Amino acid sequence: MDQVVPVIVALVLVAIAWKVLKGIVKTAVLVLLLAAAAYFVFGGMA
């Protein structure tokens, strides 16, 4: 259950970034958010 929280937070942040940001900045932020979520879920907490 602990792994679900970072995924939910990442999805919320992605939705906010999608609405607020534009262009290459949006792409960079989305990649960083997803990479951070993957790190916490798969590697960071283990």
PDB file of C-alpha atoms in Angstrom:
ATOM      1  CA  MET A   1       0.000   0.000   0.000  1.00  0.00           C
ATOM      2  CA  ASP A   2       2.948   2.325   0.619  1.00  0.00           C
ATOM      3  CA  GLN A   3       3.881   2.218  -3.063  1.00  0.00           C
ATOM      4  CA  VAL A   4       0.479   3.559  -4.116  1.00  0.00           C
ATOM      5  CA  VAL A   5       0.947   6.947  -2.443  1.00  0.00           C
ATOM      6  CA  PRO A   6       3.886   8.172  -4.604  1.00  0.00           C
ATOM      7  CA  VAL A   7       2.056   7.047  -7.734  1.00  0.00           C
ATOM      8  CA  ILE A   8      -1.078   8.986  -6.763  1.00  0.00           C
ATOM      9  CA  VAL A   9       0.994  12.063  -5.895  1.00  0.00           C
ATOM     10  CA  ALA A  10       2.831  11.805  -9.220  1.00  0.00           C
ATOM     11  CA  LEU A  11      -0.448  11.540 -11.138  1.00  0.00           C
ATOM     12  CA  VAL A  12      -1.813  14.643  -9.410  1.00  0.00           C
ATOM     13  CA  LEU A  13       1.384  16.577 -10.129  1.00  0.00           C
ATOM     14  CA  VAL A  14       1.338  15.429 -13.760  1.00  0.00           C
ATOM     15  CA  ALA A  15      -2.254  16.632 -14.127  1.00  0.00           C
ATOM     16  CA  ILE A  16      -1.343  20.031 -12.665  1.00  0.00           C
ATOM     17  CA  ALA A  17       1.760  20.326 -14.854  1.00  0.00           C
ATOM     18  CA  TRP A  18      -0.258  19.348 -17.928  1.00  0.00           C
ATOM     19  CA  LYS A  19      -2.719  22.212 -17.322  1.00  0.00           C
ATOM     20  CA  VAL A  20      -0.205  24.883 -16.261  1.00  0.00           C
ATOM     21  CA  LEU A  21       2.934  24.350 -18.329  1.00  0.00           C
ATOM     22  CA  LYS A  22       3.549  24.506 -22.076  1.00  0.00           C
ATOM     23  CA  GLY A  23       6.060  23.287 -24.631  1.00  0.00           C
ATOM     24  CA  ILE A  24       9.444  21.803 -23.764  1.00  0.00           C
ATOM     25  CA  VAL A  25       9.108  22.857 -20.133  1.00  0.00           C
ATOM     26  CA  LYS A  26       5.990  20.676 -19.821  1.00  0.00           C
ATOM     27  CA  THR A  27       7.825  17.711 -21.331  1.00  0.00           C
ATOM     28  CA  ALA A  28      10.835  18.144 -19.043  1.00  0.00           C
ATOM     29  CA  VAL A  29       8.702  18.461 -15.898  1.00  0.00           C
ATOM     30  CA  LEU A  30       6.574  15.442 -16.816  1.00  0.00           C
ATOM     31  CA  VAL A  31       9.675  13.307 -17.405  1.00  0.00           C
ATOM     32  CA  LEU A  32      11.189  14.408 -14.094  1.00  0.00           C
ATOM     33  CA  LEU A  33       7.966  13.703 -12.181  1.00  0.00           C
ATOM     34  CA  LEU A  34       7.594  10.238 -13.664  1.00  0.00           C
ATOM     35  CA  ALA A  35      11.271   9.450 -13.087  1.00  0.00           C
ATOM     36  CA  ALA A  36      10.988  10.538  -9.447  1.00  0.00           C
ATOM     37  CA  ALA A  37       7.877   8.405  -8.938  1.00  0.00           C
ATOM     38  CA  ALA A  38       9.598   5.382 -10.491  1.00  0.00           C
ATOM     39  CA  TYR A  39      12.641   5.930  -8.270  1.00  0.00           C
ATOM     40  CA  PHE A  40      10.565   6.018  -5.096  1.00  0.00           C
ATOM     41  CA  VAL A  41       8.352   3.074  -6.052  1.00  0.00           C
ATOM     42  CA  PHE A  42      10.964   0.722  -7.508  1.00  0.00           C
ATOM     43  CA  GLY A  43      14.362   1.680  -6.160  1.00  0.00           C
ATOM     44  CA  GLY A  44      14.533   4.464  -3.644  1.00  0.00           C
ATOM     45  CA  MET A  45      12.645   2.923  -0.750  1.00  0.00           C
ATOM     46  CA  ALA A  46      13.956  -0.642  -1.077  1.00  0.00           C
TER      47      ALA A  46
END
